[in-house]
Short mmCIF file of C-alpha atoms in Angstrom, two decimals:
data_model
loop_
_atom_site.label_atom_id
_atom_site.label_comp_id
_atom_site.label_asym_id
_atom_site.label_seq_id
_atom_site.Cartn_x
_atom_site.Cartn_y
_atom_site.Cartn_z
CA MET H 6 15.69 -11.16 20.94
CA THR H 7 14.77 -14.07 22.88
CA LYS H 8 17.38 -16.79 22.66
CA LEU H 9 16.16 -20.22 21.66
CA THR H 10 17.77 -23.65 21.39
CA GLN H 11 17.31 -25.48 18.21
CA ARG H 12 14.75 -27.71 19.87
CA ASP H 13 12.67 -24.67 21.05
CA GLN H 14 12.82 -23.20 17.35
CA SER H 15 11.68 -26.48 15.96
CA VAL H 16 8.75 -26.67 18.33
CA LEU H 17 7.81 -23.02 17.99
CA GLU H 18 7.99 -23.35 14.21
CA ALA H 19 5.77 -26.77 14.28
CA VAL H 20 3.17 -24.75 16.42
CA ILE H 21 3.01 -21.92 14.23
CA THR H 22 2.82 -23.91 11.16
CA ASP H 23 -0.01 -26.13 12.35
CA TYR H 24 -1.92 -23.09 13.86
CA ILE H 25 -1.54 -21.37 10.42
CA GLU H 26 -2.98 -24.30 8.62
CA THR H 27 -6.02 -25.00 10.96
CA GLY H 28 -6.66 -22.04 13.15
CA GLU H 29 -6.83 -24.37 16.19
CA PRO H 30 -4.78 -24.64 19.31
CA VAL H 31 -1.86 -27.11 18.78
CA GLY H 32 -1.17 -29.84 21.20
CA SER H 33 1.95 -31.91 21.83
CA ARG H 34 0.69 -35.07 20.26
CA THR H 35 -0.23 -33.16 17.16
CA ILE H 36 3.42 -32.17 16.74
CA SER H 37 4.66 -35.49 17.70
CA LYS H 38 2.47 -37.42 15.27
CA ARG H 39 3.70 -35.08 12.43
CA GLY H 40 7.02 -36.74 13.04
CA VAL H 41 9.01 -33.41 12.78
CA MET H 42 10.86 -33.98 15.83
CA ASN H 43 12.10 -37.36 17.17
CA VAL H 44 11.18 -36.67 20.77
CA SER H 45 8.26 -37.67 23.06
CA PRO H 46 5.10 -35.84 23.50
CA ALA H 47 5.99 -35.18 27.14
CA THR H 48 9.28 -33.51 25.89
CA ILE H 49 7.34 -31.49 23.45
CA ARG H 50 4.95 -30.46 26.22
CA ASN H 51 7.81 -29.36 28.45
CA VAL H 52 9.18 -27.22 25.72
CA MET H 53 5.87 -25.53 24.91
CA ALA H 54 5.64 -24.75 28.49
CA ASP H 55 8.86 -23.10 28.48
CA LEU H 56 7.84 -21.08 25.32
CA GLU H 57 4.56 -20.11 27.09
CA GLU H 58 6.93 -18.65 29.98
CA MET H 59 8.83 -16.63 27.50
CA GLY H 60 5.66 -15.10 26.11
CA LEU H 61 5.70 -16.70 22.85
CA LEU H 62 2.98 -19.20 22.93
CA LEU H 63 -0.45 -18.89 24.87
CA GLN H 64 -2.68 -21.56 26.20
CA PRO H 65 -6.40 -20.12 25.51
CA HIS H 66 -7.98 -22.84 27.74
CA THR H 67 -6.73 -25.13 30.51
CA SER H 68 -7.21 -28.41 28.35
CA ALA H 69 -6.43 -26.59 25.17
CA GLY H 70 -3.14 -26.76 23.10
CA ARG H 71 -1.01 -23.54 22.29
CA VAL H 72 -1.28 -20.86 19.98
CA PRO H 73 1.40 -18.11 19.01
CA THR H 74 1.38 -14.79 20.45
CA VAL H 75 2.15 -11.63 18.36
CA LYS H 76 5.64 -11.96 20.17
CA GLY H 77 6.02 -15.45 19.05
CA LEU H 78 5.01 -14.73 15.48
CA ARG H 79 7.36 -11.80 15.31
CA LEU H 80 10.35 -14.08 16.26
CA TYR H 81 9.30 -16.57 13.95
CA LEU H 82 8.96 -14.07 11.15
CA ASP H 83 12.34 -12.42 11.82
CA SER H 84 14.63 -15.24 12.58
CA ILE H 85 12.95 -18.89 11.81
CA MET H 86 10.51 -18.64 8.99
CA GLN H 87 12.02 -19.38 5.23
CA SER H 88 10.05 -17.40 2.64
CA ARG H 89 9.33 -19.83 -0.32
CA GLN H 90 10.27 -18.68 -3.88
CA LEU H 91 7.40 -17.92 -6.48
CA ALA H 92 7.49 -20.53 -9.03
CA ARG H 93 7.74 -19.30 -12.69
CA GLY H 94 4.18 -20.03 -13.40
CA GLU H 95 3.07 -17.89 -10.33
CA LYS H 96 5.13 -15.04 -11.68
CA GLU H 97 3.85 -15.31 -15.23
CA ARG H 98 0.16 -15.39 -13.90
CA ILE H 99 0.84 -12.12 -12.09
CA ARG H 100 2.52 -10.49 -15.15
CA ASP H 101 -0.41 -11.46 -17.34
CA ILE H 102 -2.79 -9.75 -14.97
CA LEU H 103 -0.69 -6.37 -14.49
CA GLN H 104 1.61 -5.95 -17.62
CA ASN H 105 -1.31 -4.44 -20.00
CA ARG H 106 -1.16 -1.03 -18.59
CA PRO H 107 -4.45 0.91 -19.23
CA GLN H 108 -4.76 4.43 -20.20
CA ASP H 109 -6.19 5.18 -16.64
CA ILE H 110 -3.59 4.31 -14.26
CA ARG H 111 -6.32 4.07 -11.49
CA GLU H 112 -7.68 0.88 -13.31
CA LEU H 113 -4.05 -0.73 -13.18
CA LEU H 114 -4.15 -0.13 -9.20
CA GLN H 115 -7.36 -1.38 -8.78
CA ARG H 116 -6.56 -4.50 -10.90
CA THR H 117 -3.44 -4.93 -8.56
CA SER H 118 -5.58 -4.66 -5.24
CA ARG H 119 -8.10 -7.21 -6.90
CA MET H 120 -5.18 -9.72 -7.84
CA LEU H 121 -3.67 -9.46 -4.44
CA SER H 122 -7.15 -10.40 -2.74
CA GLN H 123 -7.57 -13.18 -5.04
CA TYR H 124 -4.36 -14.82 -5.20
CA CYS H 125 -3.73 -14.48 -1.39
CA ARG H 126 -7.43 -15.18 -0.29
CA GLN H 127 -7.35 -12.14 1.92
CA ALA H 128 -7.86 -8.51 1.69
CA GLY H 129 -5.79 -6.82 -1.07
CA VAL H 130 -4.89 -3.09 -0.54
CA VAL H 131 -3.29 -0.46 -2.84
CA LEU H 132 -2.55 3.07 -1.61
CA TRP H 133 -2.90 5.71 -4.36
CA PRO H 134 0.29 7.91 -4.35
CA ARG H 135 0.40 11.29 -3.09
CA PHE H 136 0.93 13.63 -6.10
CA THR H 137 3.39 15.77 -4.80
CA VAL H 138 6.02 12.84 -4.67
CA MET H 139 5.74 12.80 -8.66
CA ARG H 140 7.28 14.73 -11.48
CA PHE H 141 5.54 17.16 -13.65
CA LYS H 142 4.67 16.13 -17.27
CA HIS H 143 1.62 18.18 -18.46
CA ILE H 144 -0.95 20.75 -17.55
CA GLU H 145 -4.13 21.71 -19.17
CA PHE H 146 -6.44 24.52 -18.52
CA ILE H 147 -10.18 23.85 -19.75
CA ARG H 148 -12.65 26.68 -19.84
CA LEU H 149 -16.13 25.63 -18.28
CA GLY H 150 -17.67 29.00 -18.16
CA SER H 151 -16.73 32.67 -18.36
CA ASN H 152 -15.06 32.56 -14.84
CA HIS H 153 -14.56 28.78 -14.39
CA VAL H 154 -11.56 26.64 -15.27
CA MET H 155 -10.87 23.01 -15.07
CA VAL H 156 -7.26 22.08 -14.48
CA VAL H 157 -6.09 18.70 -15.42
CA LEU H 158 -2.69 17.83 -14.01
CA ILE H 159 -0.61 14.91 -15.29
CA SER H 160 2.57 13.23 -13.86
CA LYS H 161 5.40 11.66 -15.77
CA ALA H 162 4.22 8.25 -14.31
CA GLY H 163 0.71 8.80 -15.81
CA PHE H 164 -1.24 9.91 -12.69
CA VAL H 165 -3.92 12.46 -13.39
CA HIS H 166 -5.23 15.10 -10.92
CA GLN H 167 -8.29 17.25 -11.65
CA THR H 168 -9.11 20.42 -9.89
CA HIS H 169 -11.41 23.40 -10.64
CA ILE H 170 -10.59 27.14 -9.89
CA GLU H 171 -12.63 30.33 -10.24
CA TRP H 172 -10.75 33.26 -12.28
CA PRO H 173 -11.78 36.77 -11.68
CA GLU H 174 -12.20 37.90 -15.12
CA GLU H 175 -13.64 36.28 -18.25
CA ILE H 176 -11.18 34.36 -20.14
CA THR H 177 -11.34 32.43 -23.72
CA GLN H 178 -9.96 28.93 -24.28
CA ALA H 179 -7.45 30.46 -26.68
CA GLU H 180 -5.89 32.19 -23.75
CA LEU H 181 -5.93 28.99 -21.59
CA ASP H 182 -4.28 27.15 -24.43
CA LYS H 183 -1.21 29.76 -24.21
CA PHE H 184 -1.23 29.33 -20.67
CA SER H 185 -0.79 25.54 -20.94
CA ARG H 186 1.95 26.04 -23.49
CA TYR H 187 3.90 28.44 -21.27
CA ILE H 188 3.49 26.32 -18.11
CA ASN H 189 4.33 23.06 -19.91
CA GLU H 190 7.48 24.57 -21.22
CA LEU H 191 8.67 25.86 -17.94
CA LEU H 192 7.85 22.96 -15.56
CA GLN H 193 8.68 19.85 -17.71
CA ASN H 194 10.09 17.18 -15.67
CA VAL H 195 10.07 19.29 -12.42
CA PRO H 196 9.27 17.56 -9.22
CA ILE H 197 5.62 18.44 -8.22
CA SER H 198 6.71 19.17 -4.93
CA SER H 199 8.86 21.96 -6.20
CA VAL H 200 6.41 23.47 -8.66
CA LYS H 201 5.03 26.14 -6.49
CA GLU H 202 8.58 27.25 -5.50
CA ARG H 203 9.45 27.39 -9.15
CA ILE H 204 6.41 29.38 -10.16
CA LEU H 205 6.99 32.00 -7.33
CA GLU H 206 10.53 32.13 -8.51
CA GLU H 207 9.36 32.92 -12.16
CA MET H 208 6.71 35.36 -10.72
CA ARG H 209 9.40 37.54 -9.53
CA GLY H 210 11.51 37.40 -12.47
CA GLU H 211 11.38 40.19 -15.26
CA LYS H 212 9.39 38.15 -17.85
CA ALA H 213 6.54 38.12 -15.43
CA LEU H 214 6.61 41.93 -14.72
CA PHE H 215 6.68 42.90 -18.25
CA ASP H 216 4.66 40.20 -19.86
CA THR H 217 1.03 40.36 -18.85
CA LEU H 218 -0.09 36.78 -20.56
CA PHE H 219 2.98 35.11 -18.90
CA SER H 220 2.14 36.62 -15.39
CA ARG H 221 -1.63 35.54 -15.68
CA ALA H 222 -0.45 31.98 -16.55
CA LEU H 223 1.88 31.74 -13.49
CA GLU H 224 -1.07 32.99 -11.46
CA MET H 225 -3.42 30.33 -12.63
CA ALA H 226 -0.88 27.62 -12.15
CA LYS H 227 0.02 28.59 -8.81
CA ARG H 228 -3.82 28.60 -7.75
CA ALA H 229 -4.09 25.03 -9.38
CA ILE H 230 -1.07 23.62 -7.59
CA GLN H 231 -2.38 24.92 -4.31
CA ASN H 232 -5.57 22.88 -4.84
CA THR H 233 -3.55 19.73 -5.55
CA ILE H 234 -4.75 17.38 -2.98
CA GLU H 235 -2.16 15.72 -0.49
CA ASP H 236 -4.55 13.01 0.59
CA SER H 237 -4.21 9.60 -0.85
CA ASP H 238 -6.87 7.32 -1.93
CA ILE H 239 -6.90 3.52 -1.29
CA TYR H 240 -8.32 0.54 -3.29
CA ILE H 241 -9.42 -2.28 -1.10
CA GLU H 242 -10.63 -5.59 -2.56
CA GLY H 243 -11.66 -8.98 -0.99
CA GLN H 244 -12.79 -7.86 2.52
CA SER H 245 -15.34 -10.67 2.09
CA ASN H 246 -12.43 -13.08 1.99
CA LEU H 247 -11.87 -12.43 5.53
CA LEU H 248 -15.05 -13.56 6.83
CA ASP H 249 -14.23 -16.98 5.67
CA ASN H 250 -11.49 -17.09 8.48
CA PRO H 251 -12.84 -18.99 11.50
CA GLU H 252 -11.30 -16.16 13.67
CA PHE H 253 -14.16 -13.87 12.52
CA ALA H 254 -17.13 -16.25 12.96
CA ASP H 255 -17.89 -14.34 16.12
CA VAL H 256 -20.33 -11.53 15.45
CA GLU H 257 -18.56 -8.95 17.50
CA ARG H 258 -15.04 -9.67 15.87
CA MET H 259 -16.84 -9.41 12.48
CA ARG H 260 -18.56 -6.18 13.38
CA ARG H 261 -14.99 -4.65 14.48
CA LEU H 262 -13.35 -5.89 11.25
CA LEU H 263 -16.01 -4.38 8.95
CA HIS H 264 -16.11 -1.04 10.83
CA ALA H 265 -12.24 -0.83 10.25
CA PHE H 266 -12.57 -1.23 6.55
CA GLU H 267 -15.32 1.21 6.50
CA ASP H 268 -13.01 4.10 7.81
CA LYS H 269 -10.39 4.01 5.14
CA SER H 270 -8.42 6.94 6.67
CA ARG H 271 -7.15 4.81 9.38
CA ILE H 272 -5.76 2.11 7.15
CA ILE H 273 -4.32 4.76 5.06
CA ARG H 274 -2.50 6.21 8.05
CA LEU H 275 -1.13 2.67 8.89
CA LEU H 276 0.14 2.08 5.36
CA ASP H 277 1.77 5.63 5.38
CA VAL H 278 3.81 4.44 8.44
CA THR H 279 4.98 1.47 6.52
CA MET H 280 5.93 3.23 3.58
CA LYS H 281 8.39 5.81 5.52
CA ALA H 282 9.81 2.83 7.74
CA SER H 283 11.41 0.84 4.95
CA SER H 284 12.20 0.38 1.15
CA GLY H 285 11.26 -3.34 1.31
CA ILE H 286 8.84 -5.73 2.87
CA GLN H 287 7.07 -4.55 6.11
CA ILE H 288 4.99 -6.79 8.41
CA ILE H 289 2.81 -5.38 11.22
CA LEU H 290 1.28 -7.86 13.47
CA GLY H 291 -1.93 -7.13 15.41
CA THR H 292 -1.11 -5.23 18.52
CA GLU H 293 1.96 -3.54 16.85
CA ASN H 294 -0.34 -1.20 15.32
CA ASP H 295 -2.48 1.38 17.21
CA LEU H 296 -5.71 0.77 15.50
CA ASN H 297 -7.87 -1.06 17.80
CA GLU H 298 -10.13 -2.47 15.05
CA LEU H 299 -7.11 -4.09 13.29
CA GLN H 300 -5.36 -5.58 16.36
CA GLU H 301 -6.50 -9.18 15.44
CA MET H 302 -5.16 -8.61 11.87
CA SER H 303 -1.72 -8.54 10.04
CA LEU H 304 -0.39 -6.46 7.36
CA ILE H 305 2.35 -7.42 4.75
CA SER H 306 3.16 -4.64 2.70
CA SER H 307 5.70 -3.26 0.24
CA PRO H 308 6.21 0.26 -1.52
CA TYR H 309 5.88 0.52 -5.38
CA GLY H 310 7.31 3.46 -7.38
CA ALA H 311 9.05 4.89 -10.43
CA GLY H 312 12.85 4.32 -10.33
CA GLU H 313 14.26 5.09 -6.89
CA THR H 314 11.09 7.23 -6.06
CA PRO H 315 8.45 5.43 -3.84
CA LEU H 316 5.21 6.62 -4.91
CA GLY H 317 2.78 4.47 -2.93
CA ILE H 318 2.19 1.30 -1.14
CA LEU H 319 0.45 -2.19 -1.64
CA GLY H 320 -0.20 -5.23 0.53
CA VAL H 321 -2.43 -7.96 2.14
CA ILE H 322 -4.55 -7.56 5.27
CA GLY H 323 -5.51 -10.88 6.95
CA PRO H 324 -5.72 -12.70 10.24
CA LEU H 325 -2.65 -13.13 12.45
CA ARG H 326 -2.39 -16.76 11.25
CA MET H 327 -2.07 -15.75 7.59
CA ASP H 328 0.18 -18.10 5.45
CA TYR H 329 3.26 -15.64 5.60
CA SER H 330 5.73 -17.84 3.87
CA ARG H 331 3.26 -18.00 0.71
CA ILE H 332 2.04 -14.32 0.92
CA ILE H 333 5.22 -12.31 1.48
CA PRO H 334 6.98 -13.45 -1.86
CA VAL H 335 3.67 -12.59 -3.73
CA VAL H 336 3.55 -9.04 -2.22
CA GLU H 337 7.14 -8.56 -2.79
CA PHE H 338 7.01 -9.69 -6.50
CA THR H 339 3.82 -7.62 -7.21
CA ALA H 340 5.36 -4.32 -6.04
CA LYS H 341 8.50 -4.85 -8.06
CA PHE H 342 6.68 -5.61 -11.09
CA LEU H 343 4.06 -2.91 -10.73
CA SER H 344 7.17 -0.43 -10.27
CA GLN H 345 8.38 -1.53 -13.57
CA VAL H 346 5.21 -1.11 -15.24
CA ILE H 347 4.84 2.45 -13.76
CA GLY H 348 8.59 3.03 -14.33
CA VAL H 349 8.47 2.53 -18.15
CA SER H 350 5.84 5.45 -18.53
CA ASP H 351 8.01 7.53 -16.34
CA GLU H 352 11.02 7.31 -18.60
CA GLU H 353 8.99 8.10 -21.71
#
């Protein structure tokens, strides 16, 4: 960590605060006029030059003021910035949007993404959970034809996954209903990541060897679980908000930005990294990620889940000069409240 004097910190904070507000390079006279420091513009200018030597500030043009570097922003976020608390009214507005849990939880996650984008005036993202991190609640086998079956798998948290399987022999809906009853009794509340192992264990047991119906039910459940997708989906709302930032007025920058959001798999990988890294707020600044198209952007994210189990991650993507002190508490509160909403159904 770069060691800074109190004066160094005050100047760095003043530059970053002004840059976040205006998007323009900040000069010593601007800081002096704001009256945040009782020193001359010349003294401020010298401090800014020192901060530039440390790699914390950058002078884009010879006659221009300074802007923070990624290193400068990181130091500011880690040791200088004070996140503000959300007012009671702000919390209530977020609760009002999210607390009415719809029957289809996908609608809730999409609503969360939209709320983040509107509230933070950037792009809101919510990563759909990987199904295997959840607990089993219910499975339903539905006959589509003589040899085709639709399988509906529901987790305790209310997430639904559908898949289709081909069955080598003709089967009736009555038989499928029996299959469902067998499997639901066997797998109730088992972690979905352990379901396949549990099925294989039962297939080796005496009941499966001597009960043909039970054996067939296990085989169908095993095929359905093998088809359970590991890939996550992602909801992104408010990409157009980013184009309102002056940083993306340049056509080439705009093109790179739009291209990044077209390839959702890259953003999913970025969110996966942050989910594995920590249980709390994570901030990735520009070049700290390995996605070329997002190296002029920042990500503020936090995991959400049911109880102690993280299911997915949500956050805000915006320019490097996002209003971090305002957005961080919004992301943090939203993740905690969404976890409460999902957790209620997980306990039912």
